[in-house]
mmCIF file of C-alpha atoms and ligand atoms in Angstrom:
data_model
loop_
_atom_site.group_PDB
_atom_site.id
_atom_site.type_symbol
_atom_site.label_atom_id
_atom_site.label_comp_id
_atom_site.label_asym_id
_atom_site.label_seq_id
_atom_site.Cartn_x
_atom_site.Cartn_y
_atom_site.Cartn_z
ATOM 1 C CA MET A 7 12.199 24.789 -61.295
ATOM 2 C CA SER A 8 12.448 26.130 -64.865
ATOM 3 C CA ALA A 9 15.117 28.684 -65.813
ATOM 4 C CA PRO A 10 14.007 32.372 -65.807
ATOM 5 C CA ASN A 11 11.556 32.687 -68.643
ATOM 6 C CA LYS A 12 12.579 36.094 -69.862
ATOM 7 C CA SER A 13 10.672 35.893 -73.179
ATOM 8 C CA TYR A 14 7.536 34.306 -71.604
ATOM 9 C CA ASP A 15 7.337 31.132 -73.561
ATOM 10 C CA PRO A 16 3.888 29.644 -72.820
ATOM 11 C CA VAL A 17 5.208 26.165 -73.567
ATOM 12 C CA GLU A 18 7.582 26.347 -70.654
ATOM 13 C CA VAL A 19 4.800 27.246 -68.235
ATOM 14 C CA GLU A 20 2.263 24.700 -69.353
ATOM 15 C CA THR A 21 1.521 23.873 -65.737
ATOM 16 C CA LEU A 22 0.331 27.405 -65.059
ATOM 17 C CA LYS A 23 -2.377 27.456 -67.731
ATOM 18 C CA PRO A 24 -5.858 28.102 -66.263
ATOM 19 C CA GLU A 25 -7.220 24.773 -67.453
ATOM 20 C CA GLU A 26 -4.208 22.947 -65.976
ATOM 21 C CA ILE A 27 -4.677 24.624 -62.599
ATOM 22 C CA GLU A 28 -8.397 23.789 -62.684
ATOM 23 C CA ARG A 29 -7.589 20.186 -63.503
ATOM 24 C CA MET A 30 -5.179 19.945 -60.568
ATOM 25 C CA ARG A 31 -7.771 21.515 -58.263
ATOM 26 C CA ASP A 32 -10.559 19.221 -59.478
ATOM 27 C CA GLU A 33 -8.388 16.136 -59.117
ATOM 28 C CA ALA A 34 -7.598 17.130 -55.549
ATOM 29 C CA LEU A 35 -11.274 17.762 -54.720
ATOM 30 C CA ALA A 36 -12.237 14.424 -56.274
ATOM 31 C CA ALA A 37 -9.526 12.594 -54.310
ATOM 32 C CA PHE A 38 -10.740 14.140 -51.052
ATOM 33 C CA ALA A 39 -14.343 13.275 -51.796
ATOM 34 C CA ALA A 40 -13.331 9.706 -52.658
ATOM 35 C CA ALA A 41 -11.338 9.214 -49.416
ATOM 36 C CA GLY A 42 -13.456 6.837 -47.382
ATOM 37 C CA ASP A 43 -11.630 7.235 -44.089
ATOM 38 C CA LEU A 44 -9.081 9.404 -42.348
ATOM 39 C CA ASP A 45 -6.132 7.270 -43.483
ATOM 40 C CA ALA A 46 -7.143 7.585 -47.125
ATOM 41 C CA LEU A 47 -7.664 11.318 -46.649
ATOM 42 C CA GLN A 48 -4.177 11.624 -45.205
ATOM 43 C CA GLU A 49 -2.752 9.972 -48.340
ATOM 44 C CA ALA A 50 -4.785 12.297 -50.583
ATOM 45 C CA LYS A 51 -3.624 15.267 -48.522
ATOM 46 C CA VAL A 52 0.051 14.403 -49.051
ATOM 47 C CA ALA A 53 -0.536 13.801 -52.767
ATOM 48 C CA HIS A 54 -2.440 17.045 -53.415
ATOM 49 C CA THR A 55 -1.122 19.565 -50.891
ATOM 50 C CA GLY A 56 2.343 18.204 -50.065
ATOM 51 C CA GLY A 57 5.648 19.706 -51.224
ATOM 52 C CA THR A 58 5.691 17.598 -54.429
ATOM 53 C CA SER A 59 1.970 17.906 -55.257
ATOM 54 C CA PRO A 60 1.099 19.333 -58.718
ATOM 55 C CA LEU A 61 -0.175 22.600 -57.248
ATOM 56 C CA ALA A 62 2.939 23.061 -55.107
ATOM 57 C CA LEU A 63 5.126 22.482 -58.154
ATOM 58 C CA ALA A 64 3.001 24.906 -60.200
ATOM 59 C CA ASN A 65 3.394 27.453 -57.453
ATOM 60 C CA ARG A 66 7.142 27.214 -57.777
ATOM 61 C CA GLU A 67 6.921 27.812 -61.516
ATOM 62 C CA ILE A 68 5.488 31.306 -60.885
ATOM 63 C CA GLY A 69 8.951 32.507 -60.040
ATOM 64 C CA ALA A 70 10.047 31.688 -63.605
ATOM 65 C CA LEU A 71 7.439 33.977 -65.186
ATOM 66 C CA PRO A 72 8.134 37.505 -66.424
ATOM 67 C CA PRO A 73 6.873 40.144 -63.949
ATOM 68 C CA HIS A 74 3.669 41.027 -65.859
ATOM 69 C CA ALA A 75 2.466 37.394 -65.891
ATOM 70 C CA LYS A 76 3.277 36.619 -62.265
ATOM 71 C CA ALA A 77 0.246 38.301 -60.707
ATOM 72 C CA ASP A 78 -2.243 36.479 -62.876
ATOM 73 C CA ALA A 79 -0.686 33.091 -62.434
ATOM 74 C CA GLY A 80 -0.204 33.660 -58.699
ATOM 75 C CA LYS A 81 -3.859 34.516 -58.293
ATOM 76 C CA ARG A 82 -4.983 31.388 -60.159
ATOM 77 C CA VAL A 83 -2.717 29.058 -58.211
ATOM 78 C CA GLY A 84 -3.568 30.755 -54.899
ATOM 79 C CA GLN A 85 -7.309 30.429 -55.508
ATOM 80 C CA ALA A 86 -6.930 26.776 -56.472
ATOM 81 C CA ARG A 87 -4.827 26.005 -53.394
ATOM 82 C CA GLY A 88 -7.333 27.854 -51.202
ATOM 83 C CA ALA A 89 -10.208 25.781 -52.618
ATOM 84 C CA VAL A 90 -8.211 22.575 -52.136
ATOM 85 C CA ASN A 91 -7.356 23.385 -48.481
ATOM 86 C CA LYS A 92 -10.962 24.318 -47.759
ATOM 87 C CA ALA A 93 -12.239 21.080 -49.268
ATOM 88 C CA LEU A 94 -9.616 19.133 -47.339
ATOM 89 C CA ALA A 95 -10.631 20.711 -44.026
ATOM 90 C CA ALA A 96 -14.321 20.093 -44.743
ATOM 91 C CA ARG A 97 -13.726 16.439 -45.602
ATOM 92 C CA GLN A 98 -11.495 16.041 -42.530
ATOM 93 C CA THR A 99 -14.293 17.346 -40.296
ATOM 94 C CA GLU A 100 -16.804 15.081 -42.016
ATOM 95 C CA LEU A 101 -14.673 11.947 -41.665
ATOM 96 C CA GLU A 102 -13.807 12.711 -38.037
ATOM 97 C CA ALA A 103 -17.479 13.080 -37.219
ATOM 98 C CA GLU A 104 -18.186 9.761 -38.979
ATOM 99 C CA ARG A 105 -15.365 8.072 -37.060
ATOM 100 C CA ASP A 106 -16.566 9.443 -33.708
ATOM 101 C CA ALA A 107 -20.089 8.284 -34.387
ATOM 102 C CA ARG A 108 -18.809 4.839 -35.399
ATOM 103 C CA VAL A 109 -16.573 4.514 -32.303
ATOM 104 C CA LEU A 110 -19.491 5.407 -30.092
ATOM 105 C CA VAL A 111 -21.462 2.520 -31.555
ATOM 106 C CA GLU A 112 -18.625 -0.013 -31.941
ATOM 107 C CA GLU A 113 -17.048 0.613 -28.530
ATOM 108 C CA ALA A 114 -20.228 1.067 -26.588
ATOM 109 C CA VAL A 115 -20.022 -0.596 -23.161
ATOM 110 C CA ASP A 116 -23.078 -1.989 -21.556
ATOM 111 C CA VAL A 117 -22.383 -1.081 -17.975
ATOM 112 C CA THR A 118 -25.383 -3.095 -16.863
ATOM 113 C CA LEU A 119 -23.817 -6.397 -17.988
ATOM 114 C CA PRO A 120 -22.597 -8.650 -15.168
ATOM 115 C CA TYR A 121 -18.800 -8.421 -14.717
ATOM 116 C CA ASP A 122 -17.132 -11.810 -14.332
ATOM 117 C CA ARG A 123 -13.560 -10.705 -13.663
ATOM 118 C CA THR A 124 -13.841 -8.946 -10.341
ATOM 119 C CA PRO A 125 -10.469 -9.579 -8.663
ATOM 120 C CA SER A 126 -11.170 -11.399 -5.452
ATOM 121 C CA GLY A 127 -9.925 -9.505 -2.434
ATOM 122 C CA ALA A 128 -7.704 -10.922 0.233
ATOM 123 C CA ARG A 129 -6.955 -10.114 3.799
ATOM 124 C CA HIS A 130 -3.810 -8.213 4.666
ATOM 125 C CA PRO A 131 -0.813 -10.408 5.629
ATOM 126 C CA LEU A 132 -0.823 -8.731 9.043
ATOM 127 C CA THR A 133 -4.358 -9.966 9.623
ATOM 128 C CA THR A 134 -3.594 -13.506 8.518
ATOM 129 C CA MET A 135 -0.399 -13.524 10.607
ATOM 130 C CA MET A 136 -2.318 -12.328 13.668
ATOM 131 C CA GLU A 137 -5.006 -14.956 13.163
ATOM 132 C CA ARG A 138 -2.417 -17.670 12.657
ATOM 133 C CA VAL A 139 -0.858 -16.810 16.016
ATOM 134 C CA ALA A 140 -4.261 -16.606 17.713
ATOM 135 C CA ASP A 141 -5.187 -20.008 16.240
ATOM 136 C CA VAL A 142 -2.224 -21.616 18.000
ATOM 137 C CA PHE A 143 -3.785 -20.620 21.306
ATOM 138 C CA VAL A 144 -7.374 -21.259 20.318
ATOM 139 C CA SER A 145 -6.351 -24.840 19.571
ATOM 140 C CA MET A 146 -4.998 -25.031 23.147
ATOM 141 C CA GLY A 147 -8.355 -23.923 24.547
ATOM 142 C CA TYR A 148 -7.722 -20.190 24.872
ATOM 143 C CA GLU A 149 -10.580 -17.793 24.200
ATOM 144 C CA VAL A 150 -10.187 -14.727 21.934
ATOM 145 C CA ALA A 151 -10.839 -11.505 23.886
ATOM 146 C CA GLU A 152 -11.027 -8.008 22.509
ATOM 147 C CA GLY A 153 -11.078 -4.537 23.971
ATOM 148 C CA PRO A 154 -11.636 -1.004 22.665
ATOM 149 C CA GLU A 155 -8.907 0.889 20.842
ATOM 150 C CA VAL A 156 -10.046 4.132 22.475
ATOM 151 C CA GLU A 157 -9.375 3.110 26.042
ATOM 152 C CA ALA A 158 -9.751 4.579 29.501
ATOM 153 C CA GLU A 159 -6.402 5.626 30.891
ATOM 154 C CA TRP A 160 -7.289 3.540 33.933
ATOM 155 C CA PHE A 161 -7.280 0.277 31.930
ATOM 156 C CA ASN A 162 -4.264 1.222 29.818
ATOM 157 C CA PHE A 163 -2.119 2.322 32.778
ATOM 158 C CA ASP A 164 -3.573 2.364 36.328
ATOM 159 C CA ALA A 165 -4.989 -1.168 36.386
ATOM 160 C CA LEU A 166 -1.625 -2.361 35.068
ATOM 161 C CA ASN A 167 0.315 -0.784 37.920
ATOM 162 C CA PHE A 168 1.811 2.080 35.923
ATOM 163 C CA GLY A 169 2.655 4.790 38.498
ATOM 164 C CA PRO A 170 1.164 8.267 37.996
ATOM 165 C CA ASP A 171 4.560 9.565 36.843
ATOM 166 C CA HIS A 172 5.437 6.694 34.518
ATOM 167 C CA PRO A 173 7.006 8.154 31.344
ATOM 168 C CA ALA A 174 4.653 6.178 29.080
ATOM 169 C CA ARG A 175 1.823 8.384 30.332
ATOM 170 C CA GLN A 176 3.362 11.462 28.781
ATOM 171 C CA MET A 177 1.972 13.104 25.676
ATOM 172 C CA GLN A 178 5.136 12.353 23.707
ATOM 173 C CA ASP A 179 4.540 8.595 24.100
ATOM 174 C CA THR A 180 0.782 8.277 24.146
ATOM 175 C CA PHE A 181 -2.037 9.700 22.023
ATOM 176 C CA PHE A 182 -4.431 11.260 24.500
ATOM 177 C CA VAL A 183 -8.000 11.600 23.290
ATOM 178 C CA GLN A 184 -8.874 13.355 26.491
ATOM 179 C CA GLY A 185 -6.016 14.215 28.812
ATOM 180 C CA PRO A 186 -6.385 13.792 32.570
ATOM 181 C CA GLU A 187 -6.000 17.537 32.946
ATOM 182 C CA GLY A 188 -7.282 18.285 29.454
ATOM 183 C CA ALA A 189 -10.476 20.019 28.449
ATOM 184 C CA GLY A 190 -13.562 18.050 29.380
ATOM 185 C CA ALA A 191 -11.978 16.018 32.183
ATOM 186 C CA ALA A 192 -13.106 16.489 35.721
ATOM 187 C CA GLU A 193 -10.682 16.681 38.653
ATOM 188 C CA GLY A 194 -9.290 13.190 39.418
ATOM 189 C CA GLU A 195 -11.072 11.637 36.431
ATOM 190 C CA SER A 196 -9.224 9.115 34.272
ATOM 191 C CA GLY A 197 -8.188 10.372 30.845
ATOM 192 C CA VAL A 198 -8.930 8.605 27.574
ATOM 193 C CA VAL A 199 -6.124 7.332 25.342
ATOM 194 C CA LEU A 200 -5.614 5.376 22.150
ATOM 195 C CA ARG A 201 -4.418 2.165 23.764
ATOM 196 C CA THR A 202 -0.645 1.878 23.623
ATOM 197 C CA HIS A 203 -0.643 -1.914 23.956
ATOM 198 C CA THR A 204 -3.067 -4.843 24.140
ATOM 199 C CA SER A 205 -2.355 -5.335 27.857
ATOM 200 C CA PRO A 206 -5.485 -3.397 28.993
ATOM 201 C CA VAL A 207 -7.473 -6.348 27.610
ATOM 202 C CA GLN A 208 -5.843 -8.371 30.419
ATOM 203 C CA ALA A 209 -7.598 -6.187 32.989
ATOM 204 C CA ARG A 210 -10.884 -6.243 31.065
ATOM 205 C CA ALA A 211 -10.744 -10.028 30.703
ATOM 206 C CA LEU A 212 -10.098 -10.503 34.442
ATOM 207 C CA LEU A 213 -12.935 -8.156 35.390
ATOM 208 C CA ASP A 214 -15.328 -9.922 33.003
ATOM 209 C CA ARG A 215 -14.589 -13.519 33.969
ATOM 210 C CA GLU A 216 -14.004 -15.698 36.967
ATOM 211 C CA PRO A 217 -10.648 -17.535 36.972
ATOM 212 C CA PRO A 218 -9.412 -19.741 35.477
ATOM 213 C CA VAL A 219 -8.914 -17.270 32.610
ATOM 214 C CA TYR A 220 -7.127 -18.203 29.391
ATOM 215 C CA VAL A 221 -7.397 -15.487 26.760
ATOM 216 C CA VAL A 222 -5.564 -14.378 23.645
ATOM 217 C CA CYS A 223 -6.057 -10.745 22.631
ATOM 218 C CA PRO A 224 -5.065 -9.589 19.138
ATOM 219 C CA GLY A 225 -5.537 -5.959 18.181
ATOM 220 C CA ARG A 226 -4.426 -2.607 16.925
ATOM 221 C CA VAL A 227 -2.459 -0.253 19.161
ATOM 222 C CA TYR A 228 -1.117 3.301 18.876
ATOM 223 C CA ARG A 229 2.033 5.115 19.927
ATOM 224 C CA THR A 230 3.438 8.513 19.043
ATOM 225 C CA ASP A 231 6.293 6.878 17.146
ATOM 226 C CA GLU A 232 7.447 8.251 13.783
ATOM 227 C CA LEU A 233 6.823 6.029 10.779
ATOM 228 C CA ASP A 234 10.157 4.525 9.746
ATOM 229 C CA ALA A 235 11.608 1.191 8.636
ATOM 230 C CA THR A 236 11.068 -0.446 12.045
ATOM 231 C CA HIS A 237 8.314 1.624 13.681
ATOM 232 C CA THR A 238 4.813 2.694 12.871
ATOM 233 C CA PRO A 239 2.476 4.815 14.995
ATOM 234 C CA VAL A 240 -0.344 2.306 14.387
ATOM 235 C CA PHE A 241 0.633 -1.312 14.772
ATOM 236 C CA HIS A 242 -0.671 -4.659 16.000
ATOM 237 C CA GLN A 243 0.047 -6.687 19.055
ATOM 238 C CA ILE A 244 -1.080 -10.013 20.325
ATOM 239 C CA GLU A 245 -1.381 -10.587 24.043
ATOM 240 C CA LEU A 246 -1.747 -13.766 26.007
ATOM 241 C CA LEU A 247 -3.051 -14.047 29.551
ATOM 242 C CA ALA A 248 -3.420 -17.166 31.660
ATOM 243 C CA VAL A 249 -4.617 -16.956 35.271
ATOM 244 C CA ASP A 250 -5.202 -20.150 37.190
ATOM 245 C CA GLU A 251 -4.147 -21.943 40.336
ATOM 246 C CA GLY A 252 -0.505 -22.938 40.462
ATOM 247 C CA LEU A 253 0.789 -21.374 37.231
ATOM 248 C CA THR A 254 4.543 -20.751 37.206
ATOM 249 C CA MET A 255 7.282 -19.356 34.971
ATOM 250 C CA ALA A 256 7.722 -22.903 33.642
ATOM 251 C CA ASP A 257 4.194 -22.759 32.193
ATOM 252 C CA LEU A 258 5.050 -19.430 30.579
ATOM 253 C CA LYS A 259 8.249 -20.789 29.052
ATOM 254 C CA GLY A 260 6.521 -23.969 27.824
ATOM 255 C CA THR A 261 3.736 -21.918 26.243
ATOM 256 C CA LEU A 262 6.208 -19.630 24.470
ATOM 257 C CA ASP A 263 8.156 -22.602 23.140
ATOM 258 C CA HIS A 264 4.972 -24.230 21.905
ATOM 259 C CA MET A 265 3.985 -21.022 20.099
ATOM 260 C CA VAL A 266 7.270 -20.564 18.225
ATOM 261 C CA GLN A 267 7.435 -24.266 17.385
ATOM 262 C CA SER A 268 3.909 -24.160 15.950
ATOM 263 C CA LEU A 269 4.700 -21.083 13.888
ATOM 264 C CA PHE A 270 8.332 -21.569 12.909
ATOM 265 C CA GLY A 271 9.163 -25.277 13.201
ATOM 266 C CA ALA A 272 9.800 -27.998 15.747
ATOM 267 C CA ASP A 273 13.442 -27.028 16.337
ATOM 268 C CA MET A 274 12.537 -23.529 17.512
ATOM 269 C CA LYS A 275 13.088 -22.349 21.038
ATOM 270 C CA THR A 276 12.845 -19.197 23.134
ATOM 271 C CA ARG A 277 14.968 -17.613 25.820
ATOM 272 C CA LEU A 278 14.083 -15.089 28.501
ATOM 273 C CA ARG A 279 16.132 -12.073 29.568
ATOM 274 C CA PRO A 280 15.300 -10.068 32.683
ATOM 275 C CA ASN A 281 13.348 -6.911 32.024
ATOM 276 C CA TYR A 282 10.818 -4.676 33.737
ATOM 277 C CA PHE A 283 7.109 -4.157 33.095
ATOM 278 C CA PRO A 284 4.914 -2.662 35.833
ATOM 279 C CA PHE A 285 2.217 -5.300 35.278
ATOM 280 C CA THR A 286 4.376 -8.419 35.437
ATOM 281 C CA GLU A 287 6.745 -9.520 38.186
ATOM 282 C CA PRO A 288 9.183 -11.002 37.427
ATOM 283 C CA SER A 289 9.292 -9.688 33.860
ATOM 284 C CA ALA A 290 11.360 -10.761 30.905
ATOM 285 C CA GLU A 291 12.145 -9.899 27.331
ATOM 286 C CA MET A 292 11.513 -12.955 25.182
ATOM 287 C CA ASP A 293 13.755 -13.849 22.286
ATOM 288 C CA MET A 294 13.324 -16.657 19.803
ATOM 289 C CA LEU A 295 16.016 -18.493 17.925
ATOM 290 C CA CYS A 296 16.677 -16.697 14.647
ATOM 291 C CA TYR A 297 14.184 -18.005 12.137
ATOM 292 C CA VAL A 298 16.644 -17.646 9.258
ATOM 293 C CA CYS A 299 20.005 -18.929 10.549
ATOM 294 C CA ARG A 300 18.736 -20.986 13.505
ATOM 295 C CA GLY A 301 21.663 -19.576 15.517
ATOM 296 C CA GLU A 302 24.274 -20.912 13.116
ATOM 297 C CA SER A 303 25.629 -17.450 12.280
ATOM 298 C CA VAL A 304 26.932 -16.893 15.807
ATOM 299 C CA GLY A 305 30.743 -16.838 15.752
ATOM 300 C CA ASN A 306 30.637 -17.960 12.115
ATOM 301 C CA PRO A 307 31.905 -15.120 9.863
ATOM 302 C CA ASP A 308 31.433 -17.330 6.778
ATOM 303 C CA ARG A 309 27.697 -17.410 7.354
ATOM 304 C CA PRO A 310 26.600 -13.935 8.468
ATOM 305 C CA CYS A 311 22.868 -13.424 9.090
ATOM 306 C CA ARG A 312 21.218 -10.088 8.322
ATOM 307 C CA THR A 313 17.995 -10.996 10.112
ATOM 308 C CA CYS A 314 19.543 -11.348 13.577
ATOM 309 C CA SER A 315 22.798 -9.449 12.870
ATOM 310 C CA SER A 316 24.529 -12.773 13.575
ATOM 311 C CA GLU A 317 23.318 -12.713 17.191
ATOM 312 C CA GLY A 318 21.400 -15.963 16.787
ATOM 313 C CA TRP A 319 18.323 -14.602 18.584
ATOM 314 C CA ILE A 320 15.501 -12.236 17.667
ATOM 315 C CA GLU A 321 13.629 -10.151 20.217
ATOM 316 C CA LEU A 322 9.932 -10.945 20.075
ATOM 317 C CA GLY A 323 8.267 -9.026 22.911
ATOM 318 C CA GLY A 324 7.716 -8.851 26.657
ATOM 319 C CA CYS A 325 6.381 -11.347 29.167
ATOM 320 C CA GLY A 326 6.261 -12.250 32.824
ATOM 321 C CA MET A 327 4.169 -13.463 35.745
ATOM 322 C CA VAL A 328 1.102 -11.280 36.288
ATOM 323 C CA ASN A 329 1.915 -8.788 39.030
ATOM 324 C CA PRO A 330 -0.260 -9.584 42.104
ATOM 325 C CA ARG A 331 -1.168 -5.876 42.194
ATOM 326 C CA VAL A 332 -2.894 -6.308 38.827
ATOM 327 C CA LEU A 333 -4.775 -9.343 40.148
ATOM 328 C CA VAL A 334 -5.926 -7.327 43.159
ATOM 329 C CA ALA A 335 -6.961 -4.343 40.992
ATOM 330 C CA CYS A 336 -9.114 -6.757 38.968
ATOM 331 C CA GLY A 337 -10.647 -8.516 41.985
ATOM 332 C CA VAL A 338 -8.646 -11.742 41.748
ATOM 333 C CA ASP A 339 -7.187 -13.275 44.912
ATOM 334 C CA PRO A 340 -3.394 -13.476 44.432
ATOM 335 C CA ALA A 341 -3.108 -15.931 47.336
ATOM 336 C CA LYS A 342 -5.105 -18.434 45.311
ATOM 337 C CA TYR A 343 -4.308 -17.554 41.714
ATOM 338 C CA SER A 344 -1.229 -16.743 39.733
ATOM 339 C CA GLY A 345 -0.835 -16.013 36.064
ATOM 340 C CA PHE A 346 1.480 -15.309 33.191
ATOM 341 C CA ALA A 347 1.201 -12.945 30.262
ATOM 342 C CA PHE A 348 3.083 -12.013 27.173
ATOM 343 C CA GLY A 349 2.686 -9.612 24.268
ATOM 344 C CA PHE A 350 4.525 -8.890 21.067
ATOM 345 C CA GLY A 351 4.298 -6.942 17.825
ATOM 346 C CA ILE A 352 2.817 -8.591 14.758
ATOM 347 C CA GLU A 353 4.603 -6.244 12.311
ATOM 348 C CA ARG A 354 7.915 -7.256 13.842
ATOM 349 C CA MET A 355 7.012 -10.926 13.515
ATOM 350 C CA LEU A 356 5.908 -10.499 9.883
ATOM 351 C CA MET A 357 9.194 -8.727 9.154
ATOM 352 C CA PHE A 358 11.466 -11.511 10.179
ATOM 353 C CA ARG A 359 9.164 -14.359 9.172
ATOM 354 C CA HIS A 360 8.938 -13.040 5.598
ATOM 355 C CA ASN A 361 12.149 -11.022 5.301
ATOM 356 C CA VAL A 362 10.291 -7.720 4.986
ATOM 357 C CA GLU A 363 12.931 -5.037 5.326
ATOM 358 C CA ASP A 364 10.769 -1.965 5.720
ATOM 359 C CA MET A 365 7.695 -1.737 7.942
ATOM 360 C CA ARG A 366 6.358 1.115 5.786
ATOM 361 C CA ASP A 367 5.618 -1.424 3.029
ATOM 362 C CA MET A 368 3.068 -3.023 5.350
ATOM 363 C CA VAL A 369 1.072 0.132 5.889
ATOM 364 C CA GLU A 370 1.102 1.766 2.473
ATOM 365 C CA GLY A 371 -1.593 -0.470 1.004
ATOM 366 C CA ASP A 372 0.201 -1.282 -2.259
ATOM 367 C CA VAL A 373 -1.053 -4.604 -3.635
ATOM 368 C CA ARG A 374 2.438 -5.316 -5.002
ATOM 369 C CA PHE A 375 3.428 -5.882 -1.390
ATOM 370 C CA THR A 376 0.452 -7.995 -0.350
ATOM 371 C CA ARG A 377 0.107 -10.092 -3.529
ATOM 372 C CA PRO A 378 3.161 -12.355 -2.940
ATOM 373 C CA PHE A 379 1.572 -13.422 0.339
ATOM 374 C CA GLY A 380 -1.184 -15.067 -1.674
ATOM 375 C CA MET A 381 -4.845 -14.258 -1.954
ATOM 376 C CA GLU A 382 -5.856 -16.012 1.231
ATOM 377 C CA ILE A 383 -9.385 -15.040 2.159
HETATM 378 C C1 FA5 B 422 4.481 -4.030 25.574
HETATM 379 O O1 FA5 B 422 3.751 -3.359 24.828
HETATM 380 C C2 FA5 B 422 3.911 -4.886 26.644
HETATM 381 N N1 FA5 B 422 2.504 -4.614 26.789
HETATM 382 C C3 FA5 B 422 4.178 -6.357 26.315
HETATM 383 C C4 FA5 B 422 3.877 -7.273 27.454
HETATM 384 C C5 FA5 B 422 2.679 -7.948 27.512
HETATM 385 C C6 FA5 B 422 4.822 -7.449 28.462
HETATM 386 C C7 FA5 B 422 2.402 -8.803 28.562
HETATM 387 C C8 FA5 B 422 4.558 -8.296 29.533
HETATM 388 C C9 FA5 B 422 3.374 -8.978 29.535
HETATM 389 P P1 FA5 B 422 6.679 -3.298 24.393
HETATM 390 O O2 FA5 B 422 6.519 -1.837 24.605
HETATM 391 O O3 FA5 B 422 8.076 -3.823 24.480
HETATM 392 O O4 FA5 B 422 5.811 -4.114 25.381
HETATM 393 O O5 FA5 B 422 6.087 -3.650 22.958
HETATM 394 C C10 FA5 B 422 5.948 -4.987 22.567
HETATM 395 C C11 FA5 B 422 6.299 -5.137 21.078
HETATM 396 O O6 FA5 B 422 5.536 -4.234 20.272
HETATM 397 C C12 FA5 B 422 7.733 -4.811 20.712
HETATM 398 O O7 FA5 B 422 8.574 -5.893 20.994
HETATM 399 C C13 FA5 B 422 7.649 -4.562 19.242
HETATM 400 O O8 FA5 B 422 7.620 -5.782 18.530
HETATM 401 C C14 FA5 B 422 6.261 -3.957 19.099
HETATM 402 N N2 FA5 B 422 6.355 -2.501 18.920
HETATM 403 C C15 FA5 B 422 6.551 -1.544 19.848
HETATM 404 N N3 FA5 B 422 6.517 -0.304 19.305
HETATM 405 C C16 FA5 B 422 6.284 -0.496 17.975
HETATM 406 C C17 FA5 B 422 6.116 0.374 16.841
HETATM 407 N N4 FA5 B 422 6.144 1.691 16.959
HETATM 408 N N5 FA5 B 422 5.888 -0.165 15.624
HETATM 409 C C18 FA5 B 422 5.812 -1.508 15.477
HETATM 410 N N6 FA5 B 422 5.941 -2.391 16.486
HETATM 411 C C19 FA5 B 422 6.181 -1.903 17.725
#
C-alpha cells in the first residue's frame, strides 16, 4: 500500500482514477463473458476478484487518500466491485445451467437397453452342502422325502414317542403356532408347531409308503435358540430313515461310514456313543473323525487342533434303531420290520468342513461370505 498521501498527489493514486476503475471493471466483465466453462470462470474469478486482483489492490489504496477524497474513490471502487460480482454470479449461473444440460445429454442412460453384466446368482452353501449329502444317499437308491415346516404336534412329538411331559414340548424349546391349550385348539386336539427337527418326516414317510422304505429328508427346522456363534433359531437338518426286514445296527454303522467317506475322504470313520432319543432304541450320538487333524492332535501338544479341540472326533448328530413304538404308531409291523435312522445339522457340518467359525455368517446373507464357496448354480 502507498504511504499516507497527505497532500493528495493524483500521481500516487493513479489506480483510483475513474477511467482506471472502469477499465478494471470492463476487463473483469470481458474475462467472465469469455470464460467458456466453469474452470475458466474460476480462473477469471481469482484474477479479477481475488486478494491480488486490480480492484482489490485499488480498494486498498483508498486508505492512502486524504479524508475528502476517500468517499468518492470508495464509491467508485465499490460500484465497480459490485458490478463485477454481479456479472460473475450471472455467468456462474449461466455456465452451471449449460453444464447441467450437457451432462443430461452426455450421461443419459437408456434404461431400455439390454444389460449384459447381470451377476449370475448362486445357491447358498448350505443348500449345496445339503444337496451333496442327499446325493450320497440318492446314489444308494434312497428317495428324497419332504414334510411341512409348520407341523402337527402329533408328527413332531407324539408319533415319535415323545411323552406328554417331554421338556422339548415346552414353549421355551419349541415355537408353537397353535398351542395344545392355546386359543383355537379344541380339548385333546394336537397343537401345531414349527418342526423342531426333520424326524417327523420319518413318520410321514412310513405312513405314506409300504416297507421297505429308504428315504433321505433334508429341510429347515426351528428351535427357540438364541442366535450365536454355534446356534441359530432356524437351521437345517438332514434325516435318513431305512425300514426293511433284517436291518441291524451294523447297517446303520456301515451307512454312516459310507456317508462320511463319500463326503470327507476314504480314510474317514465314525464312532457311536450311547445316547437317548425317544424315537430310536438303542440310540447313539454319532461322531466322525476330525476332518482337519484326522485324530492326529490327540495327545500331541505339538499339533493342537482348534476344530475338534484336540479330541480327535467331532459330534455330527443323533442316530439309532427305529423304536418299535414308532413303527407301530405308523402302522408298520415291528415283528417283521426293523429300521435305523439318523439326523444331523447342516450348519454344523458346513462349519467344520469349511472352517467357518461363526454360524451367524451363514444366516446374514452377505455375499462376501458366500462368494468364496464359488458360484455353483
Ligand atoms: C435331533 O434333532 C434328532 N432328531 C436327530 C436324530 C434323528 C436322532 C434320527 C436319532 C435318529 P439333536 O437335537 O441332537 O437331534 O439335533 C441334531 C443336530 O442338529 C445337532 O447335532 C446339531 O448339529 C444341530 N442343531 C441343533 N440345534 C441347533 C441350532 N440351534 N443351530 C444349529 N444347529 C443345531
